[in-house]
């Protein structure tokens, strides 16, 4: 007799507005195929106005899903509307991963875990640092700040064009986080072991300002959460100046792991084949 778990088919989703650009269906489709599992993962475009109804249908089962991912602009609403958000998503005020448990919608945020897992894979030892610089204070910076703080980085300098937004993050994430205006960038980089760009600078081939990374520690790592193009202008500059660089694609791949495990019951691995599938798709749509 077959194990009942083998015959139970789970269906998961990613929702956003717009969502057609999402590469999550490629990622989860690869893992479903790799494990030889029945199930599906698809993109659903849901407007902000319709999102509360979607969450209700998810909870009562009429949506037909066991859970899914949430992307822009629904992350804050997903957190607010979830029955059981965890501590990670509560501190961020945003959720990107939902699943059903005992008739309730549970929520977490895996962006920060994806960010540090990418660094762990591609820049081993990066966390032996005491100081990091985060460029940008938008929504994308929150998970990065939370994750590196929780990894033990003692001083995180958030540099932003609008210092008030950086101050909000310092208030949210505690004493390890310090807010600065753009004019202080060179000063904050002095001796830092990690530089993270969380802004859209250099996205889709746009120009980015020249940055002198030389004040940083000699073995510092420079990374970018943007992954189109794979090697952003900031990463090119850092590499030319002799620093280790890590592209943002791995963050996308690794943040998907916990969700897949929740919905489908198997923990997948981010491998080079998957990475190349996504890079090929990026090249196709370049």
PDB file of N, CA, C and O in Angstrom, residues 24-95:
ATOM      1  N   UNK A  24      10.189  32.397  -9.373  1.00  0.00           N
ATOM      2  CA  UNK A  24       9.912  31.373  -8.360  1.00  0.00           C
ATOM      3  C   UNK A  24       9.295  30.099  -8.944  1.00  0.00           C
ATOM      4  O   UNK A  24       9.647  28.999  -8.502  1.00  0.00           O
ATOM      5  N   UNK A  25       8.371  30.196  -9.936  1.00  0.00           N
ATOM      6  CA  UNK A  25       7.848  28.944 -10.502  1.00  0.00           C
ATOM      7  C   UNK A  25       8.939  28.067 -11.130  1.00  0.00           C
ATOM      8  O   UNK A  25       8.862  26.831 -11.048  1.00  0.00           O
ATOM      9  N   UNK A  26       9.956  28.683 -11.729  1.00  0.00           N
ATOM     10  CA  UNK A  26      11.070  27.911 -12.282  1.00  0.00           C
ATOM     11  C   UNK A  26      11.828  27.189 -11.173  1.00  0.00           C
ATOM     12  O   UNK A  26      12.218  26.030 -11.319  1.00  0.00           O
ATOM     13  N   UNK A  27      12.059  27.894 -10.061  1.00  0.00           N
ATOM     14  CA  UNK A  27      12.822  27.326  -8.947  1.00  0.00           C
ATOM     15  C   UNK A  27      12.085  26.130  -8.346  1.00  0.00           C
ATOM     16  O   UNK A  27      12.629  25.022  -8.233  1.00  0.00           O
ATOM     17  N   UNK A  28      10.829  26.345  -7.966  1.00  0.00           N
ATOM     18  CA  UNK A  28      10.076  25.275  -7.298  1.00  0.00           C
ATOM     19  C   UNK A  28       9.711  24.151  -8.265  1.00  0.00           C
ATOM     20  O   UNK A  28       9.672  22.977  -7.866  1.00  0.00           O
ATOM     21  N   UNK A  29       9.494  24.502  -9.533  1.00  0.00           N
ATOM     22  CA  UNK A  29       9.238  23.471 -10.536  1.00  0.00           C
ATOM     23  C   UNK A  29      10.440  22.544 -10.703  1.00  0.00           C
ATOM     24  O   UNK A  29      10.288  21.325 -10.864  1.00  0.00           O
ATOM     25  N   UNK A  30      11.633  23.108 -10.637  1.00  0.00           N
ATOM     26  CA  UNK A  30      12.867  22.317 -10.732  1.00  0.00           C
ATOM     27  C   UNK A  30      12.957  21.324  -9.572  1.00  0.00           C
ATOM     28  O   UNK A  30      13.249  20.144  -9.767  1.00  0.00           O
ATOM     29  N   UNK A  31      12.660  21.813  -8.364  1.00  0.00           N
ATOM     30  CA  UNK A  31      12.757  20.927  -7.194  1.00  0.00           C
ATOM     31  C   UNK A  31      11.677  19.851  -7.204  1.00  0.00           C
ATOM     32  O   UNK A  31      11.943  18.697  -6.848  1.00  0.00           O
ATOM     33  N   UNK A  32      10.455  20.205  -7.611  1.00  0.00           N
ATOM     34  CA  UNK A  32       9.395  19.196  -7.705  1.00  0.00           C
ATOM     35  C   UNK A  32       9.802  18.076  -8.658  1.00  0.00           C
ATOM     36  O   UNK A  32       9.622  16.889  -8.364  1.00  0.00           O
ATOM     37  N   UNK A  33      10.368  18.469  -9.773  1.00  0.00           N
ATOM     38  CA  UNK A  33      10.818  17.485 -10.766  1.00  0.00           C
ATOM     39  C   UNK A  33      11.986  16.662 -10.215  1.00  0.00           C
ATOM     40  O   UNK A  33      12.050  15.438 -10.401  1.00  0.00           O
ATOM     41  N   UNK A  34      12.900  17.333  -9.537  1.00  0.00           N
ATOM     42  CA  UNK A  34      14.073  16.658  -8.978  1.00  0.00           C
ATOM     43  C   UNK A  34      13.668  15.574  -7.979  1.00  0.00           C
ATOM     44  O   UNK A  34      14.239  14.485  -7.957  1.00  0.00           O
ATOM     45  N   UNK A  35      12.666  15.882  -7.154  1.00  0.00           N
ATOM     46  CA  UNK A  35      12.202  14.916  -6.161  1.00  0.00           C
ATOM     47  C   UNK A  35      11.195  13.918  -6.735  1.00  0.00           C
ATOM     48  O   UNK A  35      10.790  12.977  -6.046  1.00  0.00           O
ATOM     49  N   UNK A  36      10.756  14.155  -7.979  1.00  0.00           N
ATOM     50  CA  UNK A  36       9.741  13.286  -8.578  1.00  0.00           C
ATOM     51  C   UNK A  36       8.415  13.370  -7.850  1.00  0.00           C
ATOM     52  O   UNK A  36       7.701  12.368  -7.708  1.00  0.00           O
ATOM     53  N   UNK A  37       8.080  14.572  -7.386  1.00  0.00           N
ATOM     54  CA  UNK A  37       6.882  14.754  -6.573  1.00  0.00           C
ATOM     55  C   UNK A  37       5.722  15.295  -7.394  1.00  0.00           C
ATOM     56  O   UNK A  37       5.926  16.067  -8.325  1.00  0.00           O
ATOM     57  N   UNK A  38       4.513  14.867  -6.999  1.00  0.00           N
ATOM     58  CA  UNK A  38       3.320  15.503  -7.546  1.00  0.00           C
ATOM     59  C   UNK A  38       3.107  16.817  -6.812  1.00  0.00           C
ATOM     60  O   UNK A  38       3.490  16.968  -5.660  1.00  0.00           O
ATOM     61  N   UNK A  39       2.482  17.751  -7.478  1.00  0.00           N
ATOM     62  CA  UNK A  39       2.257  19.059  -6.871  1.00  0.00           C
ATOM     63  C   UNK A  39       2.482  20.144  -7.900  1.00  0.00           C
ATOM     64  O   UNK A  39       2.882  19.872  -9.045  1.00  0.00           O
ATOM     65  N   UNK A  40       2.225  21.375  -7.513  1.00  0.00           N
ATOM     66  CA  UNK A  40       2.406  22.476  -8.457  1.00  0.00           C
ATOM     67  C   UNK A  40       2.768  23.752  -7.712  1.00  0.00           C
ATOM     68  O   UNK A  40       2.544  23.868  -6.498  1.00  0.00           O
ATOM     69  N   UNK A  41       3.320  24.673  -8.458  1.00  0.00           N
ATOM     70  CA  UNK A  41       3.660  25.996  -7.922  1.00  0.00           C
ATOM     71  C   UNK A  41       3.463  26.973  -9.069  1.00  0.00           C
ATOM     72  O   UNK A  41       4.098  26.852 -10.109  1.00  0.00           O
ATOM     73  N   UNK A  42       2.555  27.933  -8.885  1.00  0.00           N
ATOM     74  CA  UNK A  42       2.288  28.831 -10.004  1.00  0.00           C
ATOM     75  C   UNK A  42       2.152  30.279  -9.556  1.00  0.00           C
ATOM     76  O   UNK A  42       1.894  30.564  -8.382  1.00  0.00           O
ATOM     77  N   UNK A  43       2.322  31.171 -10.509  1.00  0.00           N
ATOM     78  CA  UNK A  43       2.226  32.609 -10.251  1.00  0.00           C
ATOM     79  C   UNK A  43       0.784  33.067 -10.385  1.00  0.00           C
ATOM     80  O   UNK A  43       0.088  32.703 -11.338  1.00  0.00           O
ATOM     81  N   UNK A  44       0.339  33.868  -9.416  1.00  0.00           N
ATOM     82  CA  UNK A  44      -1.023  34.410  -9.423  1.00  0.00           C
ATOM     83  C   UNK A  44      -0.944  35.924  -9.257  1.00  0.00           C
ATOM     84  O   UNK A  44      -0.405  36.411  -8.260  1.00  0.00           O
ATOM     85  N   UNK A  45      -1.478  36.646 -10.224  1.00  0.00           N
ATOM     86  CA  UNK A  45      -1.504  38.103 -10.093  1.00  0.00           C
ATOM     87  C   UNK A  45      -2.758  38.506  -9.305  1.00  0.00           C
ATOM     88  O   UNK A  45      -3.872  38.209  -9.715  1.00  0.00           O
ATOM     89  N   UNK A  46      -2.548  39.146  -8.169  1.00  0.00           N
ATOM     90  CA  UNK A  46      -3.650  39.581  -7.305  1.00  0.00           C
ATOM     91  C   UNK A  46      -3.460  41.067  -7.010  1.00  0.00           C
ATOM     92  O   UNK A  46      -2.392  41.483  -6.572  1.00  0.00           O
ATOM     93  N   UNK A  47      -4.494  41.847  -7.240  1.00  0.00           N
ATOM     94  CA  UNK A  47      -4.404  43.284  -6.977  1.00  0.00           C
ATOM     95  C   UNK A  47      -4.416  43.533  -5.466  1.00  0.00           C
ATOM     96  O   UNK A  47      -4.915  42.699  -4.693  1.00  0.00           O
ATOM     97  N   UNK A  48      -3.898  44.676  -5.026  1.00  0.00           N
ATOM     98  CA  UNK A  48      -3.956  44.991  -3.590  1.00  0.00           C
ATOM     99  C   UNK A  48      -5.378  44.974  -3.043  1.00  0.00           C
ATOM    100  O   UNK A  48      -5.610  44.517  -1.908  1.00  0.00           O
ATOM    101  N   UNK A  49      -6.349  45.417  -3.851  1.00  0.00           N
ATOM    102  CA  UNK A  49      -7.735  45.444  -3.409  1.00  0.00           C
ATOM    103  C   UNK A  49      -8.285  44.025  -3.182  1.00  0.00           C
ATOM    104  O   UNK A  49      -9.109  43.795  -2.299  1.00  0.00           O
ATOM    105  N   UNK A  50      -7.842  43.089  -4.008  1.00  0.00           N
ATOM    106  CA  UNK A  50      -8.354  41.714  -3.930  1.00  0.00           C
ATOM    107  C   UNK A  50      -7.570  40.837  -2.952  1.00  0.00           C
ATOM    108  O   UNK A  50      -7.996  39.717  -2.646  1.00  0.00           O
ATOM    109  N   UNK A  51      -6.449  41.342  -2.439  1.00  0.00           N
ATOM    110  CA  UNK A  51      -5.579  40.497  -1.619  1.00  0.00           C
ATOM    111  C   UNK A  51      -6.243  40.012  -0.319  1.00  0.00           C
ATOM    112  O   UNK A  51      -6.093  38.832   0.040  1.00  0.00           O
ATOM    113  N   UNK A  52      -6.990  40.870   0.418  1.00  0.00           N
ATOM    114  CA  UNK A  52      -7.653  40.351   1.625  1.00  0.00           C
ATOM    115  C   UNK A  52      -8.587  39.176   1.344  1.00  0.00           C
ATOM    116  O   UNK A  52      -8.628  38.202   2.114  1.00  0.00           O
ATOM    117  N   UNK A  53      -9.325  39.237   0.223  1.00  0.00           N
ATOM    118  CA  UNK A  53     -10.193  38.113  -0.157  1.00  0.00           C
ATOM    119  C   UNK A  53      -9.364  36.870  -0.460  1.00  0.00           C
ATOM    120  O   UNK A  53      -9.750  35.751  -0.098  1.00  0.00           O
ATOM    121  N   UNK A  54      -8.233  37.063  -1.134  1.00  0.00           N
ATOM    122  CA  UNK A  54      -7.349  35.937  -1.448  1.00  0.00           C
ATOM    123  C   UNK A  54      -6.873  35.259  -0.160  1.00  0.00           C
ATOM    124  O   UNK A  54      -6.857  34.026  -0.063  1.00  0.00           O
ATOM    125  N   UNK A  55      -6.501  36.065   0.838  1.00  0.00           N
ATOM    126  CA  UNK A  55      -6.049  35.508   2.118  1.00  0.00           C
ATOM    127  C   UNK A  55      -7.175  34.735   2.807  1.00  0.00           C
ATOM    128  O   UNK A  55      -6.935  33.674   3.406  1.00  0.00           O
ATOM    129  N   UNK A  56      -8.412  35.229   2.716  1.00  0.00           N
ATOM    130  CA  UNK A  56      -9.547  34.513   3.304  1.00  0.00           C
ATOM    131  C   UNK A  56      -9.749  33.164   2.620  1.00  0.00           C
ATOM    132  O   UNK A  56     -10.018  32.151   3.266  1.00  0.00           O
ATOM    133  N   UNK A  57      -9.628  33.161   1.291  1.00  0.00           N
ATOM    134  CA  UNK A  57      -9.811  31.922   0.528  1.00  0.00           C
ATOM    135  C   UNK A  57      -8.677  30.929   0.808  1.00  0.00           C
ATOM    136  O   UNK A  57      -8.890  29.713   0.805  1.00  0.00           O
ATOM    137  N   UNK A  58      -7.491  31.461   1.053  1.00  0.00           N
ATOM    138  CA  UNK A  58      -6.373  30.586   1.421  1.00  0.00           C
ATOM    139  C   UNK A  58      -6.683  29.891   2.740  1.00  0.00           C
ATOM    140  O   UNK A  58      -6.522  28.673   2.880  1.00  0.00           O
ATOM    141  N   UNK A  59      -7.183  30.660   3.698  1.00  0.00           N
ATOM    142  CA  UNK A  59      -7.473  30.125   5.036  1.00  0.00           C
ATOM    143  C   UNK A  59      -8.612  29.109   5.015  1.00  0.00           C
ATOM    144  O   UNK A  59      -8.514  28.046   5.653  1.00  0.00           O
ATOM    145  N   UNK A  60      -9.692  29.407   4.279  1.00  0.00           N
ATOM    146  CA  UNK A  60     -10.839  28.484   4.322  1.00  0.00           C
ATOM    147  C   UNK A  60     -10.711  27.323   3.335  1.00  0.00           C
ATOM    148  O   UNK A  60     -11.577  26.447   3.267  1.00  0.00           O
ATOM    149  N   UNK A  61      -9.619  27.318   2.565  1.00  0.00           N
ATOM    150  CA  UNK A  61      -9.359  26.188   1.672  1.00  0.00           C
ATOM    151  C   UNK A  61      -9.926  26.323   0.283  1.00  0.00           C
ATOM    152  O   UNK A  61      -9.616  25.508  -0.595  1.00  0.00           O
ATOM    153  N   UNK A  62     -10.759  27.349   0.034  1.00  0.00           N
ATOM    154  CA  UNK A  62     -11.374  27.460  -1.292  1.00  0.00           C
ATOM    155  C   UNK A  62     -10.367  27.861  -2.368  1.00  0.00           C
ATOM    156  O   UNK A  62     -10.606  27.642  -3.550  1.00  0.00           O
ATOM    157  N   UNK A  63      -9.225  28.428  -1.949  1.00  0.00           N
ATOM    158  CA  UNK A  63      -8.189  28.781  -2.931  1.00  0.00           C
ATOM    159  C   UNK A  63      -7.483  27.540  -3.461  1.00  0.00           C
ATOM    160  O   UNK A  63      -6.898  27.563  -4.547  1.00  0.00           O
ATOM    161  N   UNK A  64      -7.510  26.469  -2.685  1.00  0.00           N
ATOM    162  CA  UNK A  64      -6.914  25.208  -3.133  1.00  0.00           C
ATOM    163  C   UNK A  64      -5.416  25.120  -2.954  1.00  0.00           C
ATOM    164  O   UNK A  64      -4.761  24.290  -3.597  1.00  0.00           O
ATOM    165  N   UNK A  65      -4.852  25.950  -2.084  1.00  0.00           N
ATOM    166  CA  UNK A  65      -3.401  25.955  -1.876  1.00  0.00           C
ATOM    167  C   UNK A  65      -3.056  25.594  -0.433  1.00  0.00           C
ATOM    168  O   UNK A  65      -3.810  25.902   0.495  1.00  0.00           O
ATOM    169  N   UNK A  66      -1.881  24.984  -0.250  1.00  0.00           N
ATOM    170  CA  UNK A  66      -1.392  24.706   1.104  1.00  0.00           C
ATOM    171  C   UNK A  66      -0.511  25.847   1.602  1.00  0.00           C
ATOM    172  O   UNK A  66      -0.130  25.883   2.769  1.00  0.00           O
ATOM    173  N   UNK A  67      -0.195  26.785   0.721  1.00  0.00           N
ATOM    174  CA  UNK A  67       0.630  27.927   1.094  1.00  0.00           C
ATOM    175  C   UNK A  67       1.286  28.527  -0.130  1.00  0.00           C
ATOM    176  O   UNK A  67       0.991  28.125  -1.266  1.00  0.00           O
ATOM    177  N   UNK A  68       2.160  29.500   0.101  1.00  0.00           N
ATOM    178  CA  UNK A  68       2.820  30.117  -1.039  1.00  0.00           C
ATOM    179  C   UNK A  68       3.686  31.289  -0.631  1.00  0.00           C
ATOM    180  O   UNK A  68       3.866  31.585   0.554  1.00  0.00           O
ATOM    181  N   UNK A  69       4.224  31.936  -1.651  1.00  0.00           N
ATOM    182  CA  UNK A  69       5.068  33.119  -1.464  1.00  0.00           C
ATOM    183  C   UNK A  69       4.301  34.388  -1.786  1.00  0.00           C
ATOM    184  O   UNK A  69       3.380  34.388  -2.601  1.00  0.00           O
ATOM    185  N   UNK A  70       4.720  35.455  -1.152  1.00  0.00           N
ATOM    186  CA  UNK A  70       4.120  36.763  -1.358  1.00  0.00           C
ATOM    187  C   UNK A  70       5.234  37.734  -1.723  1.00  0.00           C
ATOM    188  O   UNK A  70       6.272  37.785  -1.056  1.00  0.00           O
ATOM    189  N   UNK A  71       5.037  38.484  -2.788  1.00  0.00           N
ATOM    190  CA  UNK A  71       6.037  39.476  -3.174  1.00  0.00           C
ATOM    191  C   UNK A  71       5.368  40.845  -3.269  1.00  0.00           C
ATOM    192  O   UNK A  71       4.190  41.012  -2.922  1.00  0.00           O
ATOM    193  N   UNK A  72       6.133  41.826  -3.735  1.00  0.00           N
ATOM    194  CA  UNK A  72       5.670  43.217  -3.795  1.00  0.00           C
ATOM    195  C   UNK A  72       4.364  43.305  -4.592  1.00  0.00           C
ATOM    196  O   UNK A  72       4.257  42.677  -5.636  1.00  0.00           O
ATOM    197  N   UNK A  73       3.348  44.031  -4.124  1.00  0.00           N
ATOM    198  CA  UNK A  73       3.320  44.922  -2.951  1.00  0.00           C
ATOM    199  C   UNK A  73       2.583  44.333  -1.748  1.00  0.00           C
ATOM    200  O   UNK A  73       2.048  45.083  -0.930  1.00  0.00           O
ATOM    201  N   UNK A  74       2.546  43.003  -1.623  1.00  0.00           N
ATOM    202  CA  UNK A  74       1.653  42.375  -0.637  1.00  0.00           C
ATOM    203  C   UNK A  74       2.336  41.941   0.665  1.00  0.00           C
ATOM    204  O   UNK A  74       1.663  41.381   1.532  1.00  0.00           O
ATOM    205  N   UNK A  75       3.627  42.153   0.821  1.00  0.00           N
ATOM    206  CA  UNK A  75       4.331  41.567   1.975  1.00  0.00           C
ATOM    207  C   UNK A  75       3.823  42.103   3.315  1.00  0.00           C
ATOM    208  O   UNK A  75       3.671  41.345   4.277  1.00  0.00           O
ATOM    209  N   UNK A  76       3.573  43.409   3.377  1.00  0.00           N
ATOM    210  CA  UNK A  76       3.088  43.990   4.638  1.00  0.00           C
ATOM    211  C   UNK A  76       1.656  43.516   4.937  1.00  0.00           C
ATOM    212  O   UNK A  76       1.319  43.186   6.075  1.00  0.00           O
ATOM    213  N   UNK A  77       0.822  43.478   3.900  1.00  0.00           N
ATOM    214  CA  UNK A  77      -0.560  43.010   4.085  1.00  0.00           C
ATOM    215  C   UNK A  77      -0.585  41.540   4.493  1.00  0.00           C
ATOM    216  O   UNK A  77      -1.404  41.134   5.333  1.00  0.00           O
ATOM    217  N   UNK A  78       0.297  40.742   3.926  1.00  0.00           N
ATOM    218  CA  UNK A  78       0.345  39.317   4.278  1.00  0.00           C
ATOM    219  C   UNK A  78       0.668  39.149   5.754  1.00  0.00           C
ATOM    220  O   UNK A  78       0.086  38.298   6.444  1.00  0.00           O
ATOM    221  N   UNK A  79       1.586  39.961   6.255  1.00  0.00           N
ATOM    222  CA  UNK A  79       1.915  39.910   7.680  1.00  0.00           C
ATOM    223  C   UNK A  79       0.702  40.290   8.534  1.00  0.00           C
ATOM    224  O   UNK A  79       0.361  39.601   9.494  1.00  0.00           O
ATOM    225  N   UNK A  80       0.046  41.389   8.156  1.00  0.00           N
ATOM    226  CA  UNK A  80      -1.092  41.882   8.948  1.00  0.00           C
ATOM    227  C   UNK A  80      -2.257  40.898   8.961  1.00  0.00           C
ATOM    228  O   UNK A  80      -2.954  40.753   9.968  1.00  0.00           O
ATOM    229  N   UNK A  81      -2.486  40.231   7.835  1.00  0.00           N
ATOM    230  CA  UNK A  81      -3.668  39.376   7.690  1.00  0.00           C
ATOM    231  C   UNK A  81      -3.437  37.934   8.131  1.00  0.00           C
ATOM    232  O   UNK A  81      -4.391  37.169   8.248  1.00  0.00           O
ATOM    233  N   UNK A  82      -2.182  37.562   8.360  1.00  0.00           N
ATOM    234  CA  UNK A  82      -1.888  36.186   8.785  1.00  0.00           C
ATOM    235  C   UNK A  82      -2.382  35.961  10.215  1.00  0.00           C
ATOM    236  O   UNK A  82      -2.393  36.876  11.035  1.00  0.00           O
ATOM    237  N   UNK A  83      -2.787  34.722  10.507  1.00  0.00           N
ATOM    238  CA  UNK A  83      -3.236  34.385  11.856  1.00  0.00           C
ATOM    239  C   UNK A  83      -2.065  34.233  12.814  1.00  0.00           C
ATOM    240  O   UNK A  83      -2.140  34.629  13.971  1.00  0.00           O
ATOM    241  N   UNK A  84      -0.985  33.619  12.309  1.00  0.00           N
ATOM    242  CA  UNK A  84       0.157  33.328  13.182  1.00  0.00           C
ATOM    243  C   UNK A  84       1.476  33.741  12.530  1.00  0.00           C
ATOM    244  O   UNK A  84       2.246  32.912  12.060  1.00  0.00           O
ATOM    245  N   UNK A  85       1.765  35.049  12.506  1.00  0.00           N
ATOM    246  CA  UNK A  85       3.074  35.485  12.017  1.00  0.00           C
ATOM    247  C   UNK A  85       4.145  35.172  13.063  1.00  0.00           C
ATOM    248  O   UNK A  85       3.875  35.262  14.265  1.00  0.00           O
ATOM    249  N   UNK A  86       5.333  34.774  12.628  1.00  0.00           N
ATOM    250  CA  UNK A  86       6.391  34.467  13.598  1.00  0.00           C
ATOM    251  C   UNK A  86       7.151  35.734  13.989  1.00  0.00           C
ATOM    252  O   UNK A  86       6.869  36.835  13.503  1.00  0.00           O
ATOM    253  N   UNK A  87       8.112  35.576  14.888  1.00  0.00           N
ATOM    254  CA  UNK A  87       8.849  36.729  15.413  1.00  0.00           C
ATOM    255  C   UNK A  87       9.661  37.447  14.337  1.00  0.00           C
ATOM    256  O   UNK A  87       9.788  38.673  14.366  1.00  0.00           O
ATOM    257  N   UNK A  88      10.230  36.687  13.406  1.00  0.00           N
ATOM    258  CA  UNK A  88      11.014  37.300  12.327  1.00  0.00           C
ATOM    259  C   UNK A  88      10.157  38.272  11.526  1.00  0.00           C
ATOM    260  O   UNK A  88      10.546  39.423  11.301  1.00  0.00           O
ATOM    261  N   UNK A  89       8.989  37.798  11.087  1.00  0.00           N
ATOM    262  CA  UNK A  89       8.129  38.660  10.274  1.00  0.00           C
ATOM    263  C   UNK A  89       7.537  39.793  11.102  1.00  0.00           C
ATOM    264  O   UNK A  89       7.306  40.888  10.590  1.00  0.00           O
ATOM    265  N   UNK A  90       7.325  39.551  12.398  1.00  0.00           N
ATOM    266  CA  UNK A  90       6.774  40.603  13.249  1.00  0.00           C
ATOM    267  C   UNK A  90       7.740  41.779  13.372  1.00  0.00           C
ATOM    268  O   UNK A  90       7.323  42.947  13.324  1.00  0.00           O
ATOM    269  N   UNK A  91       9.035  41.486  13.528  1.00  0.00           N
ATOM    270  CA  UNK A  91      10.012  42.573  13.633  1.00  0.00           C
ATOM    271  C   UNK A  91      10.133  43.327  12.313  1.00  0.00           C
ATOM    272  O   UNK A  91      10.311  44.546  12.294  1.00  0.00           O
ATOM    273  N   UNK A  92      10.013  42.600  11.211  1.00  0.00           N
ATOM    274  CA  UNK A  92      10.113  43.227   9.888  1.00  0.00           C
ATOM    275  C   UNK A  92       8.832  43.945   9.489  1.00  0.00           C
ATOM    276  O   UNK A  92       8.859  44.885   8.687  1.00  0.00           O
ATOM    277  N   UNK A  93       7.689  43.475  10.022  1.00  0.00           N
ATOM    278  CA  UNK A  93       6.406  44.018   9.597  1.00  0.00           C
ATOM    279  C   UNK A  93       6.041  43.564   8.193  1.00  0.00           C
ATOM    280  O   UNK A  93       5.239  44.195   7.505  1.00  0.00           O
ATOM    281  N   UNK A  94       6.615  42.429   7.765  1.00  0.00           N
ATOM    282  CA  UNK A  94       6.382  41.933   6.402  1.00  0.00           C
ATOM    283  C   UNK A  94       6.612  40.427   6.361  1.00  0.00           C
ATOM    284  O   UNK A  94       7.486  39.909   7.059  1.00  0.00           O
ATOM    285  N   UNK A  95       5.815  39.743   5.544  1.00  0.00           N
ATOM    286  CA  UNK A  95       5.961  38.291   5.372  1.00  0.00           C
ATOM    287  C   UNK A  95       6.086  37.966   3.890  1.00  0.00           C
ATOM    288  O   UNK A  95       5.458  38.615   3.055  1.00  0.00           O
TER     289      UNK A  95
END
